[in-house]
Amino acid sequence: MKIKARLYEILENKKVKCKVCANECVITENHVGKCRTRKNIQGELFSLIYGSLISPGSLDPIEKKPLFNFWPGATAYSIASIGCSFRCSNCQNWGISQANPSDNGKNGSYDLEGYENRHISLIEMTVEKLIKRVKKSNARTLAFTYNEPLIWHEWILDVTKQLKEENVKTILVTNGYSTPEASQELIDIGINAANIDIKAMSDDFYKKVCSVKSVQPVLETAKKFKSNGIHVEITNLIIPNLNDSQEEIRKLCNWVVENLGKNTPTHFSAYHPDFKTPSMERTPSSTLDIAYHIAKEAGLYFPYIGNVRHEEGSNTYCPSCNHLLISRSGYSFRKIDITDNNTCPNCNYDLRNDIIGEINKNSSPRYTFL
Ligand code: SF4
Ligand code: SF4
């Protein structure tokens, strides 16, 4: 659905500058920005995907986002649209992230060589209709996920505002490439949690793999969210030969410790070949082991390993006495050993700043397509 955008500047000759993400695209009349979802129409900027969803939603375990220390065991009503501010050559959701919406948001087609004639039919949803569906599902959280949510700014603000009234928590699963203005609006409206990808610590990686200028806006978003009370977890996808050096992993861990705090859950995910990189190798488990131990050495309380089975890297341990608090198998719990007051039963360590929200101890199967 097409609506007038927020956060843009009007420039000379009917150009506009979008301030929703750190690409800050300058867009001439009748053209779209890098995400393909914001269009300059007669010198004003419009979002083309307000309320335009790829499906009515799905019910996922919150651990799939991944969020391990926020409302553990909760169901996340998950919604997505099309478009992204990045062009990652390894994107695992490229079918939606690199799609191209029509003016009214309907019938996005893939904007990729060889895929020009494929279309995705988008569903038009109102905020009210979505809220009804979320309430009916009994999900305690709603995640904006799968494509890049920051480019869905206006829709996220309106949905979050309404979900606050229903006491449903909102989650962004994001590349973090925000502007300070857009981040502030998300903070002000009351986003509750974010999983932010820090793909690497070098601008070079962001230029080469994601086709954007710099990692810096991502780091700024993570700091701003965390310092304003949003629960932040970090994900780092480790890709062989691109960002898997011990030096790179250590740099990321040290940055998280110094800027976000030791209690920031940090997920290292295994890469599997996709999109424009089908012939690259998977991340070996030895690399993930090394990442786990580097994170521990750096002082991180909650390092996790994703996309592969990893005993220690699936579990949550007490930061004080190393007692096993939550044992997981995939996205399900094997055992939870935390007191009702959210303390460690072994040493009494107060976990209230580390594990946020209620723990749903009966969280078995939570995958449903709606
Ligand atoms: S959201 Fe980002 S990529 Fe999209 S038009 Fe605005 S600045 Fe460009
Ligand atoms: S930021 Fe995420 S969704 Fe966007 S292109 Fe990169 S991997 Fe895909």
Coordinates of C-alpha atoms and ligand atoms in Angstrom, one line a residue:
M1 CA 0.0 0.0 0.0
K2 CA 1.4 3.4 -0.9
I3 CA 1.5 6.1 1.8
K4 CA 3.4 9.3 2.3
A5 CA 6.8 8.6 3.9
R6 CA 8.2 10.0 7.2
L7 CA 11.8 11.2 7.6
Y8 CA 12.9 12.8 4.3
E9 CA 14.2 16.1 3.1
I10 CA 13.1 18.0 0.0
L11 CA 16.0 19.0 -2.2
E12 CA 16.2 21.2 -5.3
N13 CA 14.8 20.0 -8.7
K14 CA 12.2 17.8 -7.1
K15 CA 14.8 15.5 -5.5
V16 CA 14.3 14.0 -2.0
K17 CA 16.7 12.6 0.5
C18 CA 15.4 9.7 2.5
K19 CA 16.5 9.6 6.1
V20 CA 15.0 6.2 7.1
C21 CA 18.3 4.2 6.7
A22 CA 21.9 5.1 6.6
N23 CA 22.0 4.8 2.8
E24 CA 20.3 8.3 2.8
C25 CA 19.4 7.8 -0.8
V26 CA 19.0 11.0 -2.9
I27 CA 16.1 10.1 -5.2
T28 CA 15.1 11.9 -8.3
E29 CA 11.4 12.1 -9.5
N30 CA 9.8 8.8 -10.4
H31 CA 12.7 6.8 -9.1
V32 CA 13.0 4.5 -6.0
G33 CA 15.8 4.3 -3.4
K34 CA 18.2 1.4 -3.0
C35 CA 15.6 -0.7 -1.1
R36 CA 13.2 -0.3 -4.0
T37 CA 10.3 0.4 -1.6
R38 CA 10.4 4.2 -1.4
K39 CA 9.6 6.2 -4.4
N40 CA 9.8 9.9 -5.3
I41 CA 6.5 10.9 -6.7
Q42 CA 6.3 14.6 -7.8
G43 CA 9.0 15.6 -5.4
E44 CA 7.6 13.8 -2.3
L45 CA 8.6 10.5 -0.9
F46 CA 6.2 7.5 -0.5
S47 CA 6.6 4.1 1.0
L48 CA 5.2 1.5 -1.4
I49 CA 4.9 -1.3 1.2
Y50 CA 2.8 0.0 4.1
G51 CA 0.8 -2.9 5.3
S52 CA 2.0 -5.1 2.4
L53 CA 2.9 -8.5 3.7
I54 CA 4.3 -11.6 1.9
S55 CA 1.8 -13.7 4.0
P56 CA -0.6 -13.1 6.9
G57 CA 2.2 -14.2 9.2
S58 CA 3.7 -17.3 10.8
L59 CA 4.1 -18.4 14.4
D60 CA 7.7 -19.0 15.2
P61 CA 9.6 -19.8 18.4
I62 CA 11.2 -16.6 19.6
E63 CA 14.5 -18.5 19.7
K64 CA 14.4 -18.7 15.9
K65 CA 14.8 -14.9 15.6
P66 CA 17.3 -15.6 17.4
L67 CA 16.4 -14.2 20.8
F68 CA 17.5 -16.5 23.7
N69 CA 17.3 -14.1 26.6
F70 CA 14.0 -12.3 25.9
W71 CA 10.7 -13.9 26.9
P72 CA 12.3 -17.4 26.5
G73 CA 9.8 -19.9 25.0
A74 CA 7.5 -17.3 23.8
T75 CA 5.8 -17.5 20.4
A76 CA 6.7 -14.7 17.9
Y77 CA 4.0 -13.8 15.4
S78 CA 6.3 -13.1 12.5
I79 CA 5.6 -10.9 9.6
A80 CA 7.6 -9.7 6.6
S81 CA 7.4 -7.6 3.5
I82 CA 9.8 -7.2 0.5
G83 CA 12.9 -5.2 0.0
C84 CA 16.2 -4.5 1.9
S85 CA 18.7 -1.7 2.2
F86 CA 21.5 -4.2 1.5
R87 CA 22.4 -6.5 -1.4
C88 CA 24.2 -9.2 0.5
S89 CA 25.7 -11.7 -2.0
N90 CA 25.0 -14.5 0.6
C91 CA 21.4 -13.5 1.4
Q92 CA 19.3 -16.5 2.5
N93 CA 16.0 -14.6 2.0
W94 CA 16.9 -13.0 -1.4
G95 CA 13.6 -14.0 -2.9
I96 CA 11.9 -11.4 -0.8
S97 CA 14.8 -9.1 0.2
Q98 CA 15.6 -8.3 -3.5
A99 CA 12.1 -8.1 -4.8
N100 CA 10.6 -5.1 -6.4
P101 CA 7.2 -3.7 -5.4
S102 CA 4.8 -2.1 -7.8
D103 CA 3.6 1.4 -7.0
N104 CA 0.7 0.3 -4.8
G105 CA 2.8 -2.4 -3.0
K106 CA 1.1 -5.3 -4.7
N107 CA 2.6 -8.0 -7.0
G108 CA 6.3 -7.5 -6.2
S109 CA 8.5 -9.1 -8.8
Y110 CA 12.0 -10.3 -8.3
D111 CA 14.5 -7.7 -9.5
L112 CA 17.2 -10.3 -10.4
E113 CA 18.7 -11.4 -13.6
G114 CA 16.8 -14.4 -14.8
Y115 CA 13.9 -13.8 -12.4
E116 CA 12.3 -10.8 -14.1
N117 CA 9.0 -12.6 -14.7
R118 CA 8.5 -14.1 -11.3
H119 CA 6.0 -12.3 -9.1
I120 CA 5.1 -12.4 -5.4
S121 CA 1.6 -11.5 -4.5
L122 CA 1.5 -9.3 -1.5
I123 CA -1.3 -9.2 1.0
E124 CA -2.7 -5.8 2.0
M125 CA -3.3 -5.7 5.8
T126 CA -4.6 -3.0 8.0
V127 CA -3.2 -2.4 11.5
E128 CA -6.5 -3.3 13.0
K129 CA -6.8 -6.6 11.1
L130 CA -3.2 -7.6 12.1
I131 CA -3.9 -6.8 15.8
K132 CA -6.9 -9.1 15.7
R133 CA -4.9 -11.9 14.2
V134 CA -2.1 -11.5 16.7
K135 CA -4.6 -11.5 19.6
K136 CA -6.3 -14.6 18.2
S137 CA -3.0 -16.4 18.0
N138 CA -2.2 -15.7 21.7
A139 CA 1.4 -14.8 20.7
R140 CA 3.1 -12.7 23.3
T141 CA 5.5 -11.1 20.8
L142 CA 5.4 -9.9 17.2
A143 CA 8.6 -10.0 15.1
F144 CA 9.3 -7.9 12.0
T145 CA 11.6 -10.3 10.3
Y146 CA 12.8 -12.1 7.2
N147 CA 13.3 -9.0 4.9
E148 CA 14.8 -5.8 6.4
P149 CA 12.3 -4.2 8.8
L150 CA 13.9 -0.8 9.1
I151 CA 12.7 0.1 5.6
W152 CA 9.1 -0.6 6.9
H153 CA 9.3 2.3 9.3
E154 CA 5.8 3.8 9.1
W155 CA 4.1 0.4 9.4
I156 CA 6.3 -0.6 12.3
L157 CA 5.5 2.6 14.2
D158 CA 1.7 2.2 13.7
V159 CA 1.7 -1.5 14.5
T160 CA 3.9 -1.1 17.6
K161 CA 1.8 1.7 19.0
Q162 CA -1.3 -0.5 18.8
L163 CA 0.4 -3.6 20.2
K164 CA 1.5 -1.7 23.2
E165 CA -2.1 -1.4 24.2
E166 CA -2.4 -5.2 24.0
N167 CA 0.8 -5.8 25.9
V168 CA 2.4 -7.7 23.0
K169 CA 6.1 -7.1 22.7
T170 CA 7.6 -6.0 19.4
I171 CA 10.9 -7.3 18.0
L172 CA 13.1 -6.2 15.1
V173 CA 15.4 -8.7 13.3
T174 CA 17.5 -6.2 11.5
N175 CA 20.8 -5.3 9.7
G176 CA 20.8 -2.2 12.0
Y177 CA 21.6 0.2 9.2
S178 CA 19.5 2.9 10.7
T179 CA 19.8 6.7 11.0
P180 CA 19.8 8.4 14.4
E181 CA 16.4 10.0 13.6
A182 CA 14.7 6.7 12.6
S183 CA 16.2 4.9 15.6
Q184 CA 14.9 7.6 17.9
E185 CA 11.4 7.2 16.5
L186 CA 11.5 3.4 17.1
I187 CA 12.8 4.0 20.6
D188 CA 10.1 6.5 21.3
I189 CA 7.3 4.3 20.1
G190 CA 8.5 1.5 22.4
I191 CA 10.1 -1.3 20.4
N192 CA 11.0 -3.9 23.0
A193 CA 13.8 -6.0 21.5
A194 CA 16.1 -6.3 18.5
N195 CA 18.4 -8.9 17.1
I196 CA 21.0 -6.9 15.2
D197 CA 23.3 -8.4 12.7
I198 CA 26.9 -7.3 13.0
K199 CA 28.1 -8.9 9.8
A200 CA 31.8 -8.0 10.3
M201 CA 33.8 -5.3 11.9
S202 CA 35.3 -3.8 8.7
D203 CA 33.9 -1.3 6.2
D204 CA 35.6 -3.4 3.6
F205 CA 33.3 -6.4 4.3
Y206 CA 30.2 -4.2 4.2
K207 CA 31.3 -2.7 0.8
K208 CA 32.3 -6.0 -0.7
V209 CA 29.5 -8.3 0.5
C210 CA 26.6 -6.1 1.4
S211 CA 27.1 -3.2 -1.0
V212 CA 26.8 -0.4 1.5
K213 CA 29.5 2.0 2.8
S214 CA 30.3 1.1 6.4
V215 CA 29.6 -0.9 9.5
Q216 CA 29.5 2.3 11.6
P217 CA 25.8 3.0 11.4
V218 CA 25.1 -0.6 12.6
L219 CA 27.3 -0.2 15.6
E220 CA 25.6 3.2 16.4
T221 CA 22.2 1.6 16.2
A222 CA 23.1 -1.2 18.5
K223 CA 24.5 1.3 21.1
K224 CA 21.5 3.6 20.8
F225 CA 19.0 0.8 21.2
K226 CA 20.8 -0.7 24.1
S227 CA 21.4 2.5 26.0
N228 CA 17.7 3.4 25.6
G229 CA 16.4 0.2 27.2
I230 CA 15.7 -2.0 24.2
H231 CA 16.8 -5.6 24.7
V232 CA 19.6 -6.2 22.2
E233 CA 21.0 -9.5 21.0
I234 CA 23.7 -9.6 18.3
T235 CA 24.1 -12.1 15.5
N236 CA 27.3 -12.7 13.5
L237 CA 27.1 -15.0 10.5
I238 CA 30.6 -16.5 10.1
I239 CA 31.5 -17.0 6.5
P240 CA 34.6 -18.9 5.6
N241 CA 37.5 -16.7 4.3
L242 CA 35.4 -13.5 4.6
N243 CA 35.0 -12.8 8.3
D244 CA 36.2 -15.9 10.1
S245 CA 39.7 -14.9 11.3
Q246 CA 40.2 -15.1 15.0
E247 CA 41.3 -11.5 15.0
E248 CA 38.0 -10.4 13.4
I249 CA 35.9 -12.5 15.9
R250 CA 37.9 -11.1 18.8
K251 CA 37.4 -7.6 17.6
L252 CA 33.7 -8.1 17.5
C253 CA 33.5 -9.7 21.0
N254 CA 35.6 -6.9 22.5
W255 CA 33.4 -4.3 20.9
V256 CA 30.3 -5.9 22.3
V257 CA 31.8 -6.1 25.8
E258 CA 32.9 -2.5 25.7
N259 CA 29.9 -0.9 24.1
L260 CA 26.9 -3.0 24.9
G261 CA 28.0 -4.9 28.0
K262 CA 29.0 -8.4 28.9
N263 CA 25.4 -9.5 29.3
T264 CA 24.6 -8.9 25.6
P265 CA 23.7 -12.3 24.1
T266 CA 25.9 -12.9 21.0
H267 CA 25.0 -15.5 18.4
F268 CA 27.6 -16.9 16.0
S269 CA 25.8 -18.6 13.1
A270 CA 27.0 -21.1 10.6
Y271 CA 26.9 -20.1 7.0
H272 CA 25.5 -22.3 4.3
P273 CA 25.9 -21.5 0.6
D274 CA 23.1 -19.4 -1.0
F275 CA 22.1 -16.8 -3.6
K276 CA 25.2 -15.6 -5.5
T277 CA 27.6 -17.7 -3.5
P278 CA 26.5 -21.3 -4.1
S279 CA 29.9 -22.8 -4.4
M280 CA 31.4 -21.4 -1.1
E281 CA 32.0 -23.8 1.8
R282 CA 29.9 -24.1 4.9
T283 CA 31.3 -22.8 8.2
P284 CA 33.3 -25.7 9.8
S285 CA 32.3 -26.6 13.3
S286 CA 35.9 -26.0 14.5
T287 CA 35.5 -22.3 13.5
L288 CA 32.3 -22.0 15.6
D289 CA 34.1 -23.7 18.6
I290 CA 36.8 -21.2 18.3
A291 CA 34.3 -18.3 18.2
Y292 CA 32.6 -19.6 21.3
H293 CA 35.8 -19.7 23.2
I294 CA 37.0 -16.3 22.0
A295 CA 33.6 -14.9 23.2
K296 CA 34.0 -16.5 26.6
E297 CA 37.6 -15.2 26.9
A298 CA 36.4 -11.7 26.0
G299 CA 34.1 -11.9 29.0
L300 CA 30.7 -12.3 27.2
Y301 CA 28.2 -14.1 29.5
F302 CA 25.9 -15.5 26.8
P303 CA 27.6 -16.6 23.6
Y304 CA 25.5 -18.9 21.4
I305 CA 26.1 -21.0 18.3
G306 CA 23.3 -21.2 15.7
N307 CA 22.4 -23.1 12.5
V308 CA 24.3 -26.2 13.7
R309 CA 24.1 -28.5 16.7
H310 CA 26.5 -27.3 19.4
E311 CA 26.0 -28.5 23.0
E312 CA 27.5 -25.6 25.0
G313 CA 26.5 -23.0 22.4
S314 CA 22.8 -23.9 22.7
N315 CA 22.6 -23.5 26.4
T316 CA 22.4 -20.6 28.9
Y317 CA 24.8 -20.8 31.9
C318 CA 24.9 -18.7 35.0
P319 CA 27.4 -15.8 34.5
S320 CA 28.4 -16.2 38.1
C321 CA 28.8 -19.9 38.9
N322 CA 28.3 -21.5 35.4
H323 CA 25.3 -23.5 36.5
L324 CA 23.3 -24.8 33.5
L325 CA 20.1 -22.6 33.6
I326 CA 18.5 -23.4 30.2
S327 CA 19.4 -26.5 28.2
R328 CA 18.1 -26.4 24.6
S329 CA 17.7 -28.8 21.7
G330 CA 17.3 -26.7 18.6
Y331 CA 14.6 -24.1 19.5
S332 CA 13.0 -26.3 22.3
F333 CA 13.9 -26.6 26.0
R334 CA 15.3 -29.8 27.4
K335 CA 15.5 -28.4 31.0
I336 CA 15.0 -25.0 32.7
D337 CA 16.6 -24.5 36.1
I338 CA 15.9 -20.9 37.1
T339 CA 13.9 -19.9 40.3
D340 CA 10.5 -18.2 40.0
N341 CA 12.3 -15.0 41.2
N342 CA 14.6 -15.1 38.2
T343 CA 17.7 -16.1 40.1
C344 CA 20.2 -18.9 39.8
P345 CA 19.2 -21.8 42.0
N346 CA 22.8 -22.6 42.7
C347 CA 24.4 -19.3 43.7
N348 CA 21.4 -16.9 43.9
Y349 CA 22.8 -14.7 41.1
D350 CA 20.1 -12.1 40.1
L351 CA 19.2 -12.7 36.4
R352 CA 16.6 -10.0 36.0
N353 CA 18.9 -7.8 33.9
D354 CA 20.1 -10.8 31.8
I355 CA 16.9 -12.8 31.1
I356 CA 14.1 -10.4 30.3
G357 CA 10.4 -11.3 30.6
E358 CA 8.5 -14.4 31.6
I359 CA 9.8 -17.9 30.8
N360 CA 7.3 -20.1 29.0
K361 CA 8.3 -23.5 30.3
N362 CA 5.7 -25.3 28.2
S363 CA 6.9 -24.1 24.9
S364 CA 6.7 -27.2 22.7
P365 CA 6.0 -27.0 18.9
R366 CA 5.6 -23.5 17.8
Y367 CA 5.7 -23.5 14.0
T368 CA 2.5 -22.6 12.2
F369 CA 1.9 -20.9 8.9
L370 CA -1.2 -18.8 9.2
Ligands
SF4_1 S1 15.1 3.3 3.4 FE1 17.3 3.4 3.0 S2 17.6 2.3 1.1 FE2 15.4 2.8 1.2 S3 15.1 4.8 0.1 FE3 15.5 5.2 2.3 S4 17.7 5.6 2.5 FE4 17.3 4.5 0.6
SF4_2 S1 20.7 -7.5 5.2 FE1 19.8 -9.5 5.5 S2 17.9 -9.5 4.2 FE2 19.1 -7.8 3.6 S3 20.3 -8.6 1.8 FE3 21.6 -8.8 3.6 S4 21.2 -10.9 4.4 FE4 19.5 -10.4 3.0

